[in-house]
Amino acid sequence: MELSEVTISKAIIDDFSKTFLDYTEIDAGIVGAGPSGLVCAAYLARSGAKVAVFERKLSVGGGMWGGGMMYPRIVVQKEALRILDDFNIRYREYVPGYYLANSIEAVGKLAAAAVDSGAEIFNLMSVEDVMIRQDDTITGLVINWTAVEMAGLHVDPLSISSKVVIDATGHDADVCRIVQRKVSAERLNEGRGVVGEKSMWADVGEKVLLSTTKEVYPGLIVAGMAANAVSGGHRMGPIFGGMLLSGELAAKKAKEYLKL
Ligand code: 48F
C-alpha cells in the first residue's frame, strides 16, 4: 500500500478537531501538566469527570523532568509512596525516610496514568484568562496557542466552559494572578490575594502544602507549588511528595465541588 500524505494529514486534523470540539465543555480544566496537575488529572478522571489539562509547553512534566539541578532523580517522602505505588513508579530507600525515584520514569508514568484514566492533555496551549459570571464563580478558561503568545501575534483566543478550574501552574500561580488582576486581591485567597512563595525550606514547605491546597476563589482550586506561592508557603526544591499529595487532594476537592 502506498502511503498518502493527505490521508495522514486528514487523520490528524479530523481526530484532533473532533476532540478539541468535544472538550469545549468540560467538568474540570487543569492548568499546567506538572506533577501536581498530572496527579490531579489522573485521580479526577478516574472518578468519571471529563478532564482537560492545558499545558503551555511542548512537553508535560513541568519541573519534574529536571530532578535536582538536572540530575534526573527526585526524592519522595514516605507519606507519598502510595501514590508512586499507584502509578507503578519504582523507588528505593536512600536513608530512612528518604526515597529516590528516577524523574524521567516518574513523569512518563504520571502522564500515562492521566491519559489512561481518561484525561485529555492539550499541550502547546496557554491559559491567558478566565471567565467569571454573575455570582462571581469561575466558569471557564480562555486559551490560545503558546506559539501565538511567543510570537506576540494579535490573535484572539478561544474559550472553554469548565465547571471547576485547578491552577497547577507552579511557581507563577498564573491563573490566580489572572484572577487577582481581573477581579481584585480582596476576593482571592480569603482576602490575602497572591502572597508569593517564600525562600527554600523543604520541611516546612512540604508540610504546609496540604493546607494551602484549597479553593481560593469560587470554582478555582489551587494545587502544587502554585498553592504555596498563593499562600506564602516556602519552596522546597527537588522533593516531590508534597506535589503528588497536593494533586491528589486537589482532585478530592474538585470531586466534592462537582458532587461526584
Ligand atoms: O512547575 P510545575 O512542575 O508545577 P507543580 O506541579 O510542581 C512543581 C515542581 O515541579 C517544582 C517544585 C517541587 O519542589 O517546586 O517546581 O506545582 O508545572 C507547572 C506547569 O504549568 C505550566 C508550565 O509550563 C508547567 O509545565 N503552565 C504555567 N503557566 C501556564 C501553564 C499557563 N498560563 N497555561 C498553561 N500552562
PDB file of C-alpha atoms and ligand atoms in Angstrom:
ATOM      1  CA  MET A   1       0.000   0.000   0.000  1.00  0.00           C
ATOM      2  CA  GLU A   2       1.313   3.426  -0.943  1.00  0.00           C
ATOM      3  CA  LEU A   3       1.131   5.883   1.952  1.00  0.00           C
ATOM      4  CA  SER A   4      -0.797   9.064   1.280  1.00  0.00           C
ATOM      5  CA  GLU A   5       0.404  12.262   2.960  1.00  0.00           C
ATOM      6  CA  VAL A   6      -3.063  13.710   2.602  1.00  0.00           C
ATOM      7  CA  THR A   7      -4.666  10.784   4.432  1.00  0.00           C
ATOM      8  CA  ILE A   8      -2.127  11.179   7.238  1.00  0.00           C
ATOM      9  CA  SER A   9      -2.980  14.881   7.420  1.00  0.00           C
ATOM     10  CA  LYS A  10      -6.730  14.222   7.327  1.00  0.00           C
ATOM     11  CA  ALA A  11      -6.455  11.674  10.143  1.00  0.00           C
ATOM     12  CA  ILE A  12      -4.651  14.157  12.381  1.00  0.00           C
ATOM     13  CA  ILE A  13      -6.848  17.160  11.605  1.00  0.00           C
ATOM     14  CA  ASP A  14     -10.082  15.158  11.741  1.00  0.00           C
ATOM     15  CA  ASP A  15      -9.403  13.445  15.061  1.00  0.00           C
ATOM     16  CA  PHE A  16      -7.892  16.409  16.883  1.00  0.00           C
ATOM     17  CA  SER A  17     -10.597  18.837  15.705  1.00  0.00           C
ATOM     18  CA  LYS A  18     -13.326  16.481  16.962  1.00  0.00           C
ATOM     19  CA  THR A  19     -11.593  16.018  20.308  1.00  0.00           C
ATOM     20  CA  PHE A  20     -10.960  19.743  20.718  1.00  0.00           C
ATOM     21  CA  LEU A  21     -14.612  20.479  19.906  1.00  0.00           C
ATOM     22  CA  ASP A  22     -15.760  17.861  22.403  1.00  0.00           C
ATOM     23  CA  TYR A  23     -13.600  19.445  25.105  1.00  0.00           C
ATOM     24  CA  THR A  24     -15.028  22.947  24.749  1.00  0.00           C
ATOM     25  CA  GLU A  25     -17.364  21.933  27.612  1.00  0.00           C
ATOM     26  CA  ILE A  26     -15.712  20.090  30.470  1.00  0.00           C
ATOM     27  CA  ASP A  27     -16.108  19.303  34.153  1.00  0.00           C
ATOM     28  CA  ALA A  28     -12.570  20.205  35.186  1.00  0.00           C
ATOM     29  CA  GLY A  29      -9.913  22.290  33.490  1.00  0.00           C
ATOM     30  CA  ILE A  30      -6.466  21.738  34.946  1.00  0.00           C
ATOM     31  CA  VAL A  31      -3.935  24.394  34.030  1.00  0.00           C
ATOM     32  CA  GLY A  32      -0.397  23.033  33.961  1.00  0.00           C
ATOM     33  CA  ALA A  33       0.828  19.485  33.367  1.00  0.00           C
ATOM     34  CA  GLY A  34       3.493  19.405  36.067  1.00  0.00           C
ATOM     35  CA  PRO A  35       3.416  16.646  38.696  1.00  0.00           C
ATOM     36  CA  SER A  36       0.544  18.133  40.709  1.00  0.00           C
ATOM     37  CA  GLY A  37      -1.573  18.725  37.586  1.00  0.00           C
ATOM     38  CA  LEU A  38      -0.952  15.219  36.221  1.00  0.00           C
ATOM     39  CA  VAL A  39      -1.776  13.512  39.537  1.00  0.00           C
ATOM     40  CA  CYS A  40      -4.892  15.640  39.891  1.00  0.00           C
ATOM     41  CA  ALA A  41      -5.916  14.769  36.313  1.00  0.00           C
ATOM     42  CA  ALA A  42      -5.429  11.042  36.870  1.00  0.00           C
ATOM     43  CA  TYR A  43      -7.499  10.885  40.079  1.00  0.00           C
ATOM     44  CA  LEU A  44     -10.215  13.206  38.853  1.00  0.00           C
ATOM     45  CA  ALA A  45     -10.627  11.389  35.545  1.00  0.00           C
ATOM     46  CA  ARG A  46     -10.754   8.057  37.396  1.00  0.00           C
ATOM     47  CA  SER A  47     -13.851   9.290  39.191  1.00  0.00           C
ATOM     48  CA  GLY A  48     -15.599   9.842  35.874  1.00  0.00           C
ATOM     49  CA  ALA A  49     -15.098  13.606  35.440  1.00  0.00           C
ATOM     50  CA  LYS A  50     -14.451  14.999  31.974  1.00  0.00           C
ATOM     51  CA  VAL A  51     -10.975  16.422  32.489  1.00  0.00           C
ATOM     52  CA  ALA A  52      -8.735  18.500  30.255  1.00  0.00           C
ATOM     53  CA  VAL A  53      -5.196  19.576  31.086  1.00  0.00           C
ATOM     54  CA  PHE A  54      -3.890  22.665  29.311  1.00  0.00           C
ATOM     55  CA  GLU A  55      -0.111  22.842  29.160  1.00  0.00           C
ATOM     56  CA  ARG A  56       1.801  25.820  27.816  1.00  0.00           C
ATOM     57  CA  LYS A  57       4.882  23.860  26.799  1.00  0.00           C
ATOM     58  CA  LEU A  58       5.563  21.150  24.241  1.00  0.00           C
ATOM     59  CA  SER A  59       6.376  18.647  26.979  1.00  0.00           C
ATOM     60  CA  VAL A  60       4.374  17.673  30.024  1.00  0.00           C
ATOM     61  CA  GLY A  61       6.048  17.152  33.396  1.00  0.00           C
ATOM     62  CA  GLY A  62       6.839  20.736  34.363  1.00  0.00           C
ATOM     63  CA  GLY A  63       9.730  20.932  36.790  1.00  0.00           C
ATOM     64  CA  MET A  64       9.883  17.198  37.455  1.00  0.00           C
ATOM     65  CA  TRP A  65      11.945  16.105  34.432  1.00  0.00           C
ATOM     66  CA  GLY A  66      14.998  18.025  35.548  1.00  0.00           C
ATOM     67  CA  GLY A  67      15.170  16.416  39.019  1.00  0.00           C
ATOM     68  CA  GLY A  68      17.633  18.372  41.137  1.00  0.00           C
ATOM     69  CA  MET A  69      19.829  20.688  39.080  1.00  0.00           C
ATOM     70  CA  MET A  70      19.476  18.399  36.043  1.00  0.00           C
ATOM     71  CA  TYR A  71      20.388  15.245  37.973  1.00  0.00           C
ATOM     72  CA  PRO A  72      17.313  13.224  36.918  1.00  0.00           C
ATOM     73  CA  ARG A  73      16.397  11.952  40.374  1.00  0.00           C
ATOM     74  CA  ILE A  74      13.715  13.071  42.791  1.00  0.00           C
ATOM     75  CA  VAL A  75      13.251  12.458  46.484  1.00  0.00           C
ATOM     76  CA  VAL A  76       9.862  11.463  47.860  1.00  0.00           C
ATOM     77  CA  GLN A  77       8.802  11.025  51.474  1.00  0.00           C
ATOM     78  CA  LYS A  78       7.074   8.013  52.973  1.00  0.00           C
ATOM     79  CA  GLU A  79       3.612   9.625  53.045  1.00  0.00           C
ATOM     80  CA  ALA A  80       3.525   9.841  49.232  1.00  0.00           C
ATOM     81  CA  LEU A  81       4.874   6.369  48.411  1.00  0.00           C
ATOM     82  CA  ARG A  82       1.351   5.035  47.985  1.00  0.00           C
ATOM     83  CA  ILE A  83       0.930   7.425  45.038  1.00  0.00           C
ATOM     84  CA  LEU A  84       4.187   6.174  43.468  1.00  0.00           C
ATOM     85  CA  ASP A  85       2.881   2.625  44.009  1.00  0.00           C
ATOM     86  CA  ASP A  86      -0.460   3.519  42.496  1.00  0.00           C
ATOM     87  CA  PHE A  87       1.233   4.688  39.286  1.00  0.00           C
ATOM     88  CA  ASN A  88       3.839   1.917  39.297  1.00  0.00           C
ATOM     89  CA  ILE A  89       6.764   4.328  39.734  1.00  0.00           C
ATOM     90  CA  ARG A  90       9.757   2.491  41.187  1.00  0.00           C
ATOM     91  CA  TYR A  91      11.791   3.845  44.107  1.00  0.00           C
ATOM     92  CA  ARG A  92      14.358   2.772  46.654  1.00  0.00           C
ATOM     93  CA  GLU A  93      15.072   3.879  50.181  1.00  0.00           C
ATOM     94  CA  TYR A  94      18.168   6.069  50.294  1.00  0.00           C
ATOM     95  CA  VAL A  95      18.326   6.553  54.061  1.00  0.00           C
ATOM     96  CA  PRO A  96      15.360   6.089  56.414  1.00  0.00           C
ATOM     97  CA  GLY A  97      12.519   8.396  55.386  1.00  0.00           C
ATOM     98  CA  TYR A  98      14.027   9.480  52.030  1.00  0.00           C
ATOM     99  CA  TYR A  99      13.060   7.577  48.898  1.00  0.00           C
ATOM    100  CA  LEU A 100      14.647   8.072  45.481  1.00  0.00           C
ATOM    101  CA  ALA A 101      12.932   7.789  42.116  1.00  0.00           C
ATOM    102  CA  ASN A 102      14.004   8.461  38.546  1.00  0.00           C
ATOM    103  CA  SER A 103      12.415  11.748  37.464  1.00  0.00           C
ATOM    104  CA  ILE A 104      12.080  10.647  33.845  1.00  0.00           C
ATOM    105  CA  GLU A 105      10.284   7.445  34.817  1.00  0.00           C
ATOM    106  CA  ALA A 106       8.091   9.443  37.186  1.00  0.00           C
ATOM    107  CA  VAL A 107       6.952  11.933  34.543  1.00  0.00           C
ATOM    108  CA  GLY A 108       6.387   9.213  31.947  1.00  0.00           C
ATOM    109  CA  LYS A 109       4.230   7.157  34.285  1.00  0.00           C
ATOM    110  CA  LEU A 110       2.266  10.130  35.667  1.00  0.00           C
ATOM    111  CA  ALA A 111       1.458  11.273  32.130  1.00  0.00           C
ATOM    112  CA  ALA A 112       0.483   7.737  31.132  1.00  0.00           C
ATOM    113  CA  ALA A 113      -1.726   7.436  34.229  1.00  0.00           C
ATOM    114  CA  ALA A 114      -3.510  10.703  33.449  1.00  0.00           C
ATOM    115  CA  VAL A 115      -4.169   9.642  29.864  1.00  0.00           C
ATOM    116  CA  ASP A 116      -5.120   6.055  30.793  1.00  0.00           C
ATOM    117  CA  SER A 117      -7.607   7.421  33.323  1.00  0.00           C
ATOM    118  CA  GLY A 118      -9.331   9.330  30.535  1.00  0.00           C
ATOM    119  CA  ALA A 119      -7.945  12.859  30.929  1.00  0.00           C
ATOM    120  CA  GLU A 120      -7.181  14.702  27.702  1.00  0.00           C
ATOM    121  CA  ILE A 121      -3.931  16.672  27.623  1.00  0.00           C
ATOM    122  CA  PHE A 122      -3.739  19.720  25.363  1.00  0.00           C
ATOM    123  CA  ASN A 123      -0.113  20.756  25.086  1.00  0.00           C
ATOM    124  CA  LEU A 124       1.187  23.939  23.457  1.00  0.00           C
ATOM    125  CA  MET A 125      -1.859  25.827  24.753  1.00  0.00           C
ATOM    126  CA  SER A 126      -1.640  28.658  27.271  1.00  0.00           C
ATOM    127  CA  VAL A 127      -4.383  29.837  29.561  1.00  0.00           C
ATOM    128  CA  GLU A 128      -4.445  33.608  29.289  1.00  0.00           C
ATOM    129  CA  ASP A 129      -7.708  34.497  31.026  1.00  0.00           C
ATOM    130  CA  VAL A 130     -10.718  33.061  32.852  1.00  0.00           C
ATOM    131  CA  MET A 131     -14.467  33.512  32.503  1.00  0.00           C
ATOM    132  CA  ILE A 132     -16.341  34.713  35.592  1.00  0.00           C
ATOM    133  CA  ARG A 133     -20.129  35.023  35.695  1.00  0.00           C
ATOM    134  CA  GLN A 134     -22.786  36.863  37.734  1.00  0.00           C
ATOM    135  CA  ASP A 135     -22.276  35.109  41.014  1.00  0.00           C
ATOM    136  CA  ASP A 136     -18.513  35.627  40.778  1.00  0.00           C
ATOM    137  CA  THR A 137     -17.830  31.981  40.050  1.00  0.00           C
ATOM    138  CA  ILE A 138     -15.203  30.915  37.554  1.00  0.00           C
ATOM    139  CA  THR A 139     -16.995  29.248  34.677  1.00  0.00           C
ATOM    140  CA  GLY A 140     -14.227  28.632  32.204  1.00  0.00           C
ATOM    141  CA  LEU A 141     -10.814  29.203  30.691  1.00  0.00           C
ATOM    142  CA  VAL A 142      -9.610  31.395  27.862  1.00  0.00           C
ATOM    143  CA  ILE A 143      -6.886  29.702  25.846  1.00  0.00           C
ATOM    144  CA  ASN A 144      -4.572  30.416  22.974  1.00  0.00           C
ATOM    145  CA  TRP A 145      -1.749  28.615  21.223  1.00  0.00           C
ATOM    146  CA  THR A 146       1.540  29.201  23.028  1.00  0.00           C
ATOM    147  CA  ALA A 147       3.086  29.955  19.626  1.00  0.00           C
ATOM    148  CA  VAL A 148       0.737  32.941  19.321  1.00  0.00           C
ATOM    149  CA  GLU A 149       1.879  34.180  22.721  1.00  0.00           C
ATOM    150  CA  MET A 150       5.556  33.624  21.880  1.00  0.00           C
ATOM    151  CA  ALA A 151       5.348  35.395  18.547  1.00  0.00           C
ATOM    152  CA  GLY A 152       3.334  38.255  20.017  1.00  0.00           C
ATOM    153  CA  LEU A 153       0.715  37.782  17.314  1.00  0.00           C
ATOM    154  CA  HIS A 154      -2.541  39.715  17.573  1.00  0.00           C
ATOM    155  CA  VAL A 155      -4.814  36.662  17.508  1.00  0.00           C
ATOM    156  CA  ASP A 156      -7.922  36.381  19.669  1.00  0.00           C
ATOM    157  CA  PRO A 157      -8.220  33.361  21.962  1.00  0.00           C
ATOM    158  CA  LEU A 158     -10.963  30.720  22.290  1.00  0.00           C
ATOM    159  CA  SER A 159     -12.930  29.861  25.424  1.00  0.00           C
ATOM    160  CA  ILE A 160     -13.681  26.606  27.215  1.00  0.00           C
ATOM    161  CA  SER A 161     -16.501  26.195  29.694  1.00  0.00           C
ATOM    162  CA  SER A 162     -15.358  24.356  32.818  1.00  0.00           C
ATOM    163  CA  LYS A 163     -17.340  23.630  35.986  1.00  0.00           C
ATOM    164  CA  VAL A 164     -14.207  23.816  38.086  1.00  0.00           C
ATOM    165  CA  VAL A 165     -10.671  25.052  37.380  1.00  0.00           C
ATOM    166  CA  ILE A 166      -7.447  23.843  39.001  1.00  0.00           C
ATOM    167  CA  ASP A 167      -4.444  26.161  38.969  1.00  0.00           C
ATOM    168  CA  ALA A 168      -1.439  23.817  38.815  1.00  0.00           C
ATOM    169  CA  THR A 169       0.875  26.298  37.105  1.00  0.00           C
ATOM    170  CA  GLY A 170       3.751  26.016  39.578  1.00  0.00           C
ATOM    171  CA  HIS A 171       5.761  28.909  40.971  1.00  0.00           C
ATOM    172  CA  ASP A 172       3.953  31.509  38.836  1.00  0.00           C
ATOM    173  CA  ALA A 173       0.416  30.690  40.075  1.00  0.00           C
ATOM    174  CA  ASP A 174      -0.658  32.089  36.722  1.00  0.00           C
ATOM    175  CA  VAL A 175      -4.413  31.559  36.985  1.00  0.00           C
ATOM    176  CA  CYS A 176      -4.597  33.070  40.465  1.00  0.00           C
ATOM    177  CA  ARG A 177      -2.601  36.073  39.307  1.00  0.00           C
ATOM    178  CA  ILE A 178      -5.017  36.498  36.391  1.00  0.00           C
ATOM    179  CA  VAL A 179      -7.981  36.458  38.799  1.00  0.00           C
ATOM    180  CA  GLN A 180      -6.218  38.927  41.077  1.00  0.00           C
ATOM    181  CA  ARG A 181      -5.569  41.253  38.137  1.00  0.00           C
ATOM    182  CA  LYS A 182      -9.060  40.963  36.678  1.00  0.00           C
ATOM    183  CA  VAL A 183     -11.090  40.917  39.882  1.00  0.00           C
ATOM    184  CA  SER A 184      -9.191  42.039  42.953  1.00  0.00           C
ATOM    185  CA  ALA A 185      -6.849  40.677  45.585  1.00  0.00           C
ATOM    186  CA  GLU A 186      -9.575  41.089  48.234  1.00  0.00           C
ATOM    187  CA  ARG A 187     -11.722  38.430  46.603  1.00  0.00           C
ATOM    188  CA  LEU A 188      -8.920  35.885  46.293  1.00  0.00           C
ATOM    189  CA  ASN A 189      -7.485  33.571  48.962  1.00  0.00           C
ATOM    190  CA  GLU A 190      -9.651  34.865  51.837  1.00  0.00           C
ATOM    191  CA  GLY A 191      -8.659  38.445  51.152  1.00  0.00           C
ATOM    192  CA  ARG A 192      -4.924  37.795  51.085  1.00  0.00           C
ATOM    193  CA  GLY A 193      -4.524  37.666  47.301  1.00  0.00           C
ATOM    194  CA  VAL A 194      -1.362  36.047  45.898  1.00  0.00           C
ATOM    195  CA  VAL A 195       1.119  36.348  48.751  1.00  0.00           C
ATOM    196  CA  GLY A 196       4.117  34.910  46.832  1.00  0.00           C
ATOM    197  CA  GLU A 197       6.324  31.975  47.739  1.00  0.00           C
ATOM    198  CA  LYS A 198       8.952  32.133  50.472  1.00  0.00           C
ATOM    199  CA  SER A 199      12.586  31.003  50.193  1.00  0.00           C
ATOM    200  CA  MET A 200      13.738  27.377  50.268  1.00  0.00           C
ATOM    201  CA  TRP A 201      12.723  25.370  53.343  1.00  0.00           C
ATOM    202  CA  ALA A 202      11.837  21.843  52.254  1.00  0.00           C
ATOM    203  CA  ASP A 203      10.427  20.573  55.538  1.00  0.00           C
ATOM    204  CA  VAL A 204       8.039  23.442  56.204  1.00  0.00           C
ATOM    205  CA  GLY A 205       7.172  23.955  52.510  1.00  0.00           C
ATOM    206  CA  GLU A 206       6.169  20.314  52.122  1.00  0.00           C
ATOM    207  CA  LYS A 207       4.169  20.181  55.336  1.00  0.00           C
ATOM    208  CA  VAL A 208       2.162  23.333  54.661  1.00  0.00           C
ATOM    209  CA  LEU A 209       1.237  22.277  51.122  1.00  0.00           C
ATOM    210  CA  LEU A 210      -1.751  20.267  52.225  1.00  0.00           C
ATOM    211  CA  SER A 211      -3.314  23.280  53.921  1.00  0.00           C
ATOM    212  CA  THR A 212      -2.526  25.649  51.027  1.00  0.00           C
ATOM    213  CA  THR A 213      -4.153  23.257  48.517  1.00  0.00           C
ATOM    214  CA  LYS A 214      -7.702  24.627  48.581  1.00  0.00           C
ATOM    215  CA  GLU A 215     -10.423  26.552  46.800  1.00  0.00           C
ATOM    216  CA  VAL A 216      -9.109  30.126  46.679  1.00  0.00           C
ATOM    217  CA  TYR A 217     -11.959  31.636  44.670  1.00  0.00           C
ATOM    218  CA  PRO A 218     -15.377  30.174  43.801  1.00  0.00           C
ATOM    219  CA  GLY A 219     -14.668  27.459  41.245  1.00  0.00           C
ATOM    220  CA  LEU A 220     -10.867  27.803  41.476  1.00  0.00           C
ATOM    221  CA  ILE A 221      -8.743  25.249  43.350  1.00  0.00           C
ATOM    222  CA  VAL A 222      -5.012  25.702  43.620  1.00  0.00           C
ATOM    223  CA  ALA A 223      -2.549  22.779  43.646  1.00  0.00           C
ATOM    224  CA  GLY A 224       1.174  22.079  43.821  1.00  0.00           C
ATOM    225  CA  MET A 225       3.758  24.832  44.001  1.00  0.00           C
ATOM    226  CA  ALA A 226       1.099  27.340  42.949  1.00  0.00           C
ATOM    227  CA  ALA A 227      -0.694  26.597  46.232  1.00  0.00           C
ATOM    228  CA  ASN A 228       2.353  27.582  48.267  1.00  0.00           C
ATOM    229  CA  ALA A 229       3.013  30.575  46.015  1.00  0.00           C
ATOM    230  CA  VAL A 230      -0.528  31.856  46.610  1.00  0.00           C
ATOM    231  CA  SER A 231      -0.478  31.396  50.374  1.00  0.00           C
ATOM    232  CA  GLY A 232       3.116  32.418  51.083  1.00  0.00           C
ATOM    233  CA  GLY A 233       4.472  28.905  51.688  1.00  0.00           C
ATOM    234  CA  HIS A 234       8.132  28.003  51.294  1.00  0.00           C
ATOM    235  CA  ARG A 235       9.610  26.444  48.146  1.00  0.00           C
ATOM    236  CA  MET A 236      11.107  23.031  48.635  1.00  0.00           C
ATOM    237  CA  GLY A 237      13.379  22.033  45.740  1.00  0.00           C
ATOM    238  CA  PRO A 238      13.545  18.504  44.306  1.00  0.00           C
ATOM    239  CA  ILE A 239      11.447  16.745  46.919  1.00  0.00           C
ATOM    240  CA  PHE A 240       8.137  15.813  45.326  1.00  0.00           C
ATOM    241  CA  GLY A 241       5.954  14.031  47.871  1.00  0.00           C
ATOM    242  CA  GLY A 242       4.044  17.226  48.575  1.00  0.00           C
ATOM    243  CA  MET A 243       3.370  17.840  44.870  1.00  0.00           C
ATOM    244  CA  LEU A 244       1.878  14.358  44.495  1.00  0.00           C
ATOM    245  CA  LEU A 245      -0.229  14.614  47.657  1.00  0.00           C
ATOM    246  CA  SER A 246      -1.375  18.114  46.696  1.00  0.00           C
ATOM    247  CA  GLY A 247      -2.503  16.871  43.275  1.00  0.00           C
ATOM    248  CA  GLU A 248      -4.431  14.071  44.959  1.00  0.00           C
ATOM    249  CA  LEU A 249      -6.043  16.484  47.431  1.00  0.00           C
ATOM    250  CA  ALA A 250      -6.957  18.952  44.674  1.00  0.00           C
ATOM    251  CA  ALA A 251      -8.710  16.103  42.846  1.00  0.00           C
ATOM    252  CA  LYS A 252     -10.632  15.274  46.040  1.00  0.00           C
ATOM    253  CA  LYS A 253     -11.703  18.895  46.470  1.00  0.00           C
ATOM    254  CA  ALA A 254     -12.683  19.153  42.801  1.00  0.00           C
ATOM    255  CA  LYS A 255     -14.743  15.944  43.135  1.00  0.00           C
ATOM    256  CA  GLU A 256     -16.567  17.441  46.119  1.00  0.00           C
ATOM    257  CA  TYR A 257     -17.159  20.655  44.169  1.00  0.00           C
ATOM    258  CA  LEU A 258     -18.540  18.646  41.245  1.00  0.00           C
ATOM    259  CA  LYS A 259     -20.535  16.455  43.662  1.00  0.00           C
ATOM    260  CA  LEU A 260     -19.053  13.286  42.186  1.00  0.00           C
TER     261      LEU A 260
HETATM  262  O1  48F B   1       6.130  23.938  37.748  1.00  0.00           O
HETATM  263  P1  48F B   1       5.384  22.665  37.671  1.00  0.00           P
HETATM  264  O2  48F B   1       6.164  21.401  37.658  1.00  0.00           O
HETATM  265  O3  48F B   1       4.284  22.701  38.840  1.00  0.00           O
HETATM  266  P2  48F B   1       3.931  21.736  40.057  1.00  0.00           P
HETATM  267  O4  48F B   1       3.107  20.602  39.628  1.00  0.00           O
HETATM  268  O5  48F B   1       5.335  21.156  40.517  1.00  0.00           O
HETATM  269  C1  48F B   1       6.345  21.985  40.995  1.00  0.00           C
HETATM  270  C2  48F B   1       7.650  21.261  40.868  1.00  0.00           C
HETATM  271  O6  48F B   1       7.912  20.905  39.542  1.00  0.00           O
HETATM  272  C3  48F B   1       8.850  22.043  41.388  1.00  0.00           C
HETATM  273  C4  48F B   1       8.852  22.136  42.832  1.00  0.00           C
HETATM  274  C5  48F B   1       8.899  20.875  43.623  1.00  0.00           C
HETATM  275  O7  48F B   1       9.575  21.100  44.757  1.00  0.00           O
HETATM  276  O8  48F B   1       8.838  23.213  43.372  1.00  0.00           O
HETATM  277  O9  48F B   1       8.887  23.315  40.797  1.00  0.00           O
HETATM  278  O10 48F B   1       3.416  22.614  41.114  1.00  0.00           O
HETATM  279  O11 48F B   1       4.457  22.657  36.383  1.00  0.00           O
HETATM  280  C6  48F B   1       3.631  23.727  36.061  1.00  0.00           C
HETATM  281  C7  48F B   1       3.254  23.629  34.599  1.00  0.00           C
HETATM  282  O12 48F B   1       2.309  24.635  34.300  1.00  0.00           O
HETATM  283  C8  48F B   1       2.581  25.157  33.005  1.00  0.00           C
HETATM  284  C9  48F B   1       4.096  25.150  32.922  1.00  0.00           C
HETATM  285  O13 48F B   1       4.542  25.167  31.572  1.00  0.00           O
HETATM  286  C10 48F B   1       4.459  23.869  33.653  1.00  0.00           C
HETATM  287  O14 48F B   1       4.580  22.762  32.787  1.00  0.00           O
HETATM  288  N1  48F B   1       1.967  26.482  32.911  1.00  0.00           N
HETATM  289  C11 48F B   1       2.317  27.598  33.626  1.00  0.00           C
HETATM  290  N2  48F B   1       1.519  28.623  33.305  1.00  0.00           N
HETATM  291  C12 48F B   1       0.632  28.158  32.371  1.00  0.00           C
HETATM  292  C13 48F B   1       0.927  26.803  32.126  1.00  0.00           C
HETATM  293  C14 48F B   1      -0.442  28.746  31.648  1.00  0.00           C
HETATM  294  N3  48F B   1      -0.803  30.014  31.805  1.00  0.00           N
HETATM  295  N4  48F B   1      -1.129  27.980  30.762  1.00  0.00           N
HETATM  296  C15 48F B   1      -0.790  26.669  30.581  1.00  0.00           C
HETATM  297  N5  48F B   1       0.239  26.074  31.245  1.00  0.00           N
END
